[in-house]
PDB file of C-alpha atoms in Angstrom:
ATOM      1  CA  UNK P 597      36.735 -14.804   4.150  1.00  0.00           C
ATOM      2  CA  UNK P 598      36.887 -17.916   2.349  1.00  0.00           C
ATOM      3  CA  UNK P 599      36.217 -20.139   5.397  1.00  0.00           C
ATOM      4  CA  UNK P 600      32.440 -18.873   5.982  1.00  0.00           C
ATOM      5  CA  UNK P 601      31.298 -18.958   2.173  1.00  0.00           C
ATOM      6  CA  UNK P 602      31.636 -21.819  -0.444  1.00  0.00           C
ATOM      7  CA  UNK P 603      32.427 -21.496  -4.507  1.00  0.00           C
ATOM      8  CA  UNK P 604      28.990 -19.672  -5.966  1.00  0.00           C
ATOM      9  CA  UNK P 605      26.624 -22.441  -6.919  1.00  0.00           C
ATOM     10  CA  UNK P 606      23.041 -22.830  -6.906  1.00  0.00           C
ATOM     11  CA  UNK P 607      22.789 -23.865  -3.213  1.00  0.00           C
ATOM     12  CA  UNK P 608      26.028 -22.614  -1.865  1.00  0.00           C
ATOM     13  CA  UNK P 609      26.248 -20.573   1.282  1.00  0.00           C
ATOM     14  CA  UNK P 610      26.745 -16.714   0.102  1.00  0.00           C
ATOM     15  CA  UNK P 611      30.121 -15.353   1.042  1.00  0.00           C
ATOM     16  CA  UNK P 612      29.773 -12.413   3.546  1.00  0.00           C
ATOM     17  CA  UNK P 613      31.194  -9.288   2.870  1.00  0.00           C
ATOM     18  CA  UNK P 614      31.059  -5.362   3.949  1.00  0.00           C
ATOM     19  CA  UNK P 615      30.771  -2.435   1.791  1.00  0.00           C
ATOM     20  CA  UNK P 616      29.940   0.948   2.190  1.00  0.00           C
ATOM     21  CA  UNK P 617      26.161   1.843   1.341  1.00  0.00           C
ATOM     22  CA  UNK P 618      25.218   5.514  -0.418  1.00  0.00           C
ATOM     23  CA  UNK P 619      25.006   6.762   3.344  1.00  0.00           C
ATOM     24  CA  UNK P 620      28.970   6.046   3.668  1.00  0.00           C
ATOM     25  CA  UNK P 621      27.514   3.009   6.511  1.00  0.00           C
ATOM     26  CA  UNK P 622      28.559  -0.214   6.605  1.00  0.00           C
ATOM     27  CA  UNK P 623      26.112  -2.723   4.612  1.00  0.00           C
ATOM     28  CA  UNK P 624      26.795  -6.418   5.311  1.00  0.00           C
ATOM     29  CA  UNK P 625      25.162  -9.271   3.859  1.00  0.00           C
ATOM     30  CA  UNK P 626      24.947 -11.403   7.042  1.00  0.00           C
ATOM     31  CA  UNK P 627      23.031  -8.785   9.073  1.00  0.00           C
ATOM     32  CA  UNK P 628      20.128  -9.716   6.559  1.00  0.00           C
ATOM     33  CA  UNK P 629      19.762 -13.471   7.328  1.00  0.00           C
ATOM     34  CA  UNK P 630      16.000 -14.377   7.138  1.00  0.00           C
ATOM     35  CA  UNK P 631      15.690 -11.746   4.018  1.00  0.00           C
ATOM     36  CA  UNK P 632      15.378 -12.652   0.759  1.00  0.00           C
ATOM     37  CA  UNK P 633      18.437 -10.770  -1.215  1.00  0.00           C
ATOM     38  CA  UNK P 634      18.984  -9.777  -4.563  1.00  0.00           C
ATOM     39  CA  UNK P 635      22.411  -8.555  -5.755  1.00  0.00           C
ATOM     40  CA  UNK P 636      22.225  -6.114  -8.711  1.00  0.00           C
ATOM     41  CA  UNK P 637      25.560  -6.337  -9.539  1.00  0.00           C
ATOM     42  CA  UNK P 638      26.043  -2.986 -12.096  1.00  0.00           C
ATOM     43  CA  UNK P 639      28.681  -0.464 -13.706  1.00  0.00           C
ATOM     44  CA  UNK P 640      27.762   3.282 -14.231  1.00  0.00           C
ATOM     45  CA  UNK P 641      28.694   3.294 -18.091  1.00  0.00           C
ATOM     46  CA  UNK P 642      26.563   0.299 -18.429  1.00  0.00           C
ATOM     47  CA  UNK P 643      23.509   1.198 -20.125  1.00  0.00           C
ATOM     48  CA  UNK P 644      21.101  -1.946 -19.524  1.00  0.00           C
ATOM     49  CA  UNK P 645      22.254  -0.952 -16.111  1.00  0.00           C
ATOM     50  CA  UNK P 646      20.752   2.299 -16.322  1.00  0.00           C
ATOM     51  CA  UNK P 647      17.691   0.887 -16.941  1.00  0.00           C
ATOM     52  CA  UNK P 648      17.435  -1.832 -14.547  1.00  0.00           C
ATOM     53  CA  UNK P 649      18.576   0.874 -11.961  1.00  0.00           C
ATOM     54  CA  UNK P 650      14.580   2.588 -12.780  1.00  0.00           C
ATOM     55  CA  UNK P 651      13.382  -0.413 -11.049  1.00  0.00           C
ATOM     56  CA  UNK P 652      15.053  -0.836  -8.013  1.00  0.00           C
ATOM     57  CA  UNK P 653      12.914   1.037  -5.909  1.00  0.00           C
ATOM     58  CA  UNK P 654       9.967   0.174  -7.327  1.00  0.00           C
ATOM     59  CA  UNK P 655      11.080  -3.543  -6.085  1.00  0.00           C
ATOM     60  CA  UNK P 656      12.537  -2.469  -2.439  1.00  0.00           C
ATOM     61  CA  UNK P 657       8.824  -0.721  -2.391  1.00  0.00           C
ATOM     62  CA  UNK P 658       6.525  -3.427  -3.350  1.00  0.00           C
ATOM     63  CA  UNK P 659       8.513  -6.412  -1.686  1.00  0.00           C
ATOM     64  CA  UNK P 660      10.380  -4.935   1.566  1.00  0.00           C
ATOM     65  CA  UNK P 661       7.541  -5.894   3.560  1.00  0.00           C
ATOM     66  CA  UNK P 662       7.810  -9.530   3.083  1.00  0.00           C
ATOM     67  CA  UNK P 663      11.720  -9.003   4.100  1.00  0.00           C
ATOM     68  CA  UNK P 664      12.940  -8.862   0.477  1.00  0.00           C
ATOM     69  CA  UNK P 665      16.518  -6.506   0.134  1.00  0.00           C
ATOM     70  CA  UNK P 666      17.110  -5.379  -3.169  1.00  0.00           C
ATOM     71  CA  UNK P 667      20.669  -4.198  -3.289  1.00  0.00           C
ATOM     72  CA  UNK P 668      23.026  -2.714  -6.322  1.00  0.00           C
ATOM     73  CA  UNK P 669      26.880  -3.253  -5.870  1.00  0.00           C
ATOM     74  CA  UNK P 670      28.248  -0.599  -8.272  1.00  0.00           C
ATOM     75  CA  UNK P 671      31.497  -2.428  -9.687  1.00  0.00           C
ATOM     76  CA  UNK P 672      32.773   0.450 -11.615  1.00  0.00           C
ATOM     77  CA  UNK P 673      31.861   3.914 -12.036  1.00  0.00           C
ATOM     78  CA  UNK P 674      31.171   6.162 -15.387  1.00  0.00           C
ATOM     79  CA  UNK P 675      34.561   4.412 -16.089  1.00  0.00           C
ATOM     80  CA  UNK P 676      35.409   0.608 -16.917  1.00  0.00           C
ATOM     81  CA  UNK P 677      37.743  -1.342 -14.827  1.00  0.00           C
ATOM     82  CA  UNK P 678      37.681   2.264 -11.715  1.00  0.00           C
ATOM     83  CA  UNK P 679      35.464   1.897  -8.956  1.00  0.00           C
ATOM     84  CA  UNK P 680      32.780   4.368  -8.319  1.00  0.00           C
ATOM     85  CA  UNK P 681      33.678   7.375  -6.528  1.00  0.00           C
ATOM     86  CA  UNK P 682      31.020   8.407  -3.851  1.00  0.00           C
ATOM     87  CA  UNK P 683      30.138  11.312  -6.344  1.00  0.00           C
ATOM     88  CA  UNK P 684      29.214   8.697  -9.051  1.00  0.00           C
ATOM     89  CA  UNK P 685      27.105   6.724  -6.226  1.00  0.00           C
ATOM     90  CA  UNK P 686      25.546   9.656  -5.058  1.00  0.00           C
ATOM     91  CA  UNK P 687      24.912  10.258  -8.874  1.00  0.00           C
ATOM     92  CA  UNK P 688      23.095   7.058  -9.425  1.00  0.00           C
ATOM     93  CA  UNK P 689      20.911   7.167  -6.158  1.00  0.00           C
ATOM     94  CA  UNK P 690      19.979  10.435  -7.453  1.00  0.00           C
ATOM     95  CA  UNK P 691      19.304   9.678 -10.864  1.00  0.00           C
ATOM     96  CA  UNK P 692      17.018   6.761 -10.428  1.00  0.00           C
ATOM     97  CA  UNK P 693      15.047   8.139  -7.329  1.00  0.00           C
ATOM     98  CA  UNK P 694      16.895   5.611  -5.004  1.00  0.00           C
ATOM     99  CA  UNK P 695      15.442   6.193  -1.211  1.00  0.00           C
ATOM    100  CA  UNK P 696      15.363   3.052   0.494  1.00  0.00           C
ATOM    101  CA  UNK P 697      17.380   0.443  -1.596  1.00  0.00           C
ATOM    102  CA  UNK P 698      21.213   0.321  -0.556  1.00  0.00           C
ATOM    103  CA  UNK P 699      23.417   0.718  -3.088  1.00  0.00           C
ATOM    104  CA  UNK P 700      26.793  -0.164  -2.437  1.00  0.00           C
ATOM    105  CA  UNK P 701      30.323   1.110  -3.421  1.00  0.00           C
ATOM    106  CA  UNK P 702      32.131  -2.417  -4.835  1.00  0.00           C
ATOM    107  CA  UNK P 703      34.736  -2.731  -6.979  1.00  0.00           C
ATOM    108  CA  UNK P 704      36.260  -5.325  -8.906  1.00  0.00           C
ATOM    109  CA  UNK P 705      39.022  -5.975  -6.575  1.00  0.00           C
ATOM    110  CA  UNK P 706      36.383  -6.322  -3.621  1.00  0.00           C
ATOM    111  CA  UNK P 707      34.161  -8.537  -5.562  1.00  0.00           C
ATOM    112  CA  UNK P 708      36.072 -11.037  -7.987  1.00  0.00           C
ATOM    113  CA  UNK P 709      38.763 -13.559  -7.507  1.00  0.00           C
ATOM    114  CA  UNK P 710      40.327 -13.824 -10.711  1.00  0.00           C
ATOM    115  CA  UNK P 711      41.216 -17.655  -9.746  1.00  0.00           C
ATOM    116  CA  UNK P 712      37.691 -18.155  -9.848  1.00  0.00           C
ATOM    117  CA  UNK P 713      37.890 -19.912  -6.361  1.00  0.00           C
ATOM    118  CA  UNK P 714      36.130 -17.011  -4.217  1.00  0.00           C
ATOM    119  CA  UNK P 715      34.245 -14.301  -5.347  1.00  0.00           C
ATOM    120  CA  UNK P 716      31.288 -13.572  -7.297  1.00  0.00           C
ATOM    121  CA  UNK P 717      31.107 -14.631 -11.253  1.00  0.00           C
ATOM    122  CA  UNK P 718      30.183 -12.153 -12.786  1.00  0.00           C
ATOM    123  CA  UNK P 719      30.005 -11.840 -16.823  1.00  0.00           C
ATOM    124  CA  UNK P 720      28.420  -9.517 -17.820  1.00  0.00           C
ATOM    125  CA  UNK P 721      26.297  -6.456 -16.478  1.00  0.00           C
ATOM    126  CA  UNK P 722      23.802  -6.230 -15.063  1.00  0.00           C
ATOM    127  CA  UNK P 723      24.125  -9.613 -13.314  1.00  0.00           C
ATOM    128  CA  UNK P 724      21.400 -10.717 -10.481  1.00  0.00           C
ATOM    129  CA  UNK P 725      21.969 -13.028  -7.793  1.00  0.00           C
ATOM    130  CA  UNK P 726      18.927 -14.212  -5.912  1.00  0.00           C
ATOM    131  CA  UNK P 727      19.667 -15.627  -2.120  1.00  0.00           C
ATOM    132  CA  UNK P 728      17.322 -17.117  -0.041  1.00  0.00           C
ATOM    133  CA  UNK P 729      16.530 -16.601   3.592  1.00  0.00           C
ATOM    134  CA  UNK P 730      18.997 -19.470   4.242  1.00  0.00           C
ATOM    135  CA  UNK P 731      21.777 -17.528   2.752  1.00  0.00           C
ATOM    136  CA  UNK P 732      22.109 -19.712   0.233  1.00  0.00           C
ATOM    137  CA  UNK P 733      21.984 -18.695  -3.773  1.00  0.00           C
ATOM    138  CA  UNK P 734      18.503 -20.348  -5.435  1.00  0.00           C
ATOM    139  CA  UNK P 735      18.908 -18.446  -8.961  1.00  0.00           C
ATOM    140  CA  UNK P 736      21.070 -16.067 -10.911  1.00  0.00           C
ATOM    141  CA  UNK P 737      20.811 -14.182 -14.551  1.00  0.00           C
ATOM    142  CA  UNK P 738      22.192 -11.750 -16.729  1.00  0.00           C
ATOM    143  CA  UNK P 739      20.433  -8.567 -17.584  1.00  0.00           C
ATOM    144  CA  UNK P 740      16.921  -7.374 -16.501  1.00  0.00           C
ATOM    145  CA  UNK P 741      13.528  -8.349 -16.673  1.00  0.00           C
ATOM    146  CA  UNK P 742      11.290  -6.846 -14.485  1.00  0.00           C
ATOM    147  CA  UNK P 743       8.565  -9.803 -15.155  1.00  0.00           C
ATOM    148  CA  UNK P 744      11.227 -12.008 -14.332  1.00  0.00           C
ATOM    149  CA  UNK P 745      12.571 -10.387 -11.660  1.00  0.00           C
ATOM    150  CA  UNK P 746       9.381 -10.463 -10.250  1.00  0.00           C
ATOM    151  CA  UNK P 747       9.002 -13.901 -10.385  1.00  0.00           C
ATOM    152  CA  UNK P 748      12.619 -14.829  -9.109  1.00  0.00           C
ATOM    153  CA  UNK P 749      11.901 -13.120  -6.135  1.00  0.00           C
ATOM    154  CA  UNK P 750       8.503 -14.897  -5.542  1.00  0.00           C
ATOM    155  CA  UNK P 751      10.236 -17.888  -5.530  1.00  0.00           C
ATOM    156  CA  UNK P 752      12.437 -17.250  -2.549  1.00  0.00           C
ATOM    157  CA  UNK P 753       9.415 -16.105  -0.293  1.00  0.00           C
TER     158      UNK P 753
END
């Protein structure tokens, strides 16, 4: 809802918003205030995505004591522009040893505003959004570096 989010800024307030995790439960962002947050925001054709999927337990491991979420919104599935089945989710936890990490079934009509005035800006994939225990974003980038991953996150502890 737009009235408890603003437009996606450095500093805004992060709009809320519900999605179902690889458990079929509901997952939603403002259960995890105090966390740190980071939105991997991927496609399952998307091959950088692939990779950066490898590393998202590794992260939930090292930094879910210090109340760091690392979270994957699948947009679309092995298909552009079709959101992920379950199958395809279950695929992906599966495939990159996923145990802890939620990763959530999005879609492109859940996630984007094509006005640009709500939603999530998202150009490319992967795309990471960092929010801070505030609920506020503090840093976003295209594709993945786990070095600077890494770093991003340190920054919002």
């Amino acid at each position: 809802a737009a009235a408890d989010c603003q437009h996606i800024n450095v500093g805004d307030k992060a709009c809320n918003f519900r999605l179902l995790d690889q458990n079929e439960e509901i997952w939603e962002l403002h259960d995890h205030l105090g966390d740190v947050i980071v939105l991997d925001f991927s496609t399952g054709w998307c091959g950088p995505c692939q990779i950066a999927g490898h590393h998202t337990q590794t992260l939930q491991d090292d930094y879910q004591s210090q109340g760091v979420q690392i979270v994957t919104v699948l947009i679309d599935g092995l298909t552009g522009g079709v959101a992920p089945t379950p199958e395809e989710i279950t695929e992906w936890v599966t495939s990159h040893n996923i145990t802890t990490a939620p990763i959530l079934q999005g879609s492109r009509d859940k996630m984007f505003d094509p006005s640009g005035i709500q939603g999530y800006i998202i150009g490319a994939y992967p795309t990471y959004v960092y929010i801070g225990r505030d609920m506020k974003f503090y840093k976003a980038h295209v594709g993945y570096s786990d070095e600077y991953a890494r770093q991003t996150i340190e920054e919002g502890l």
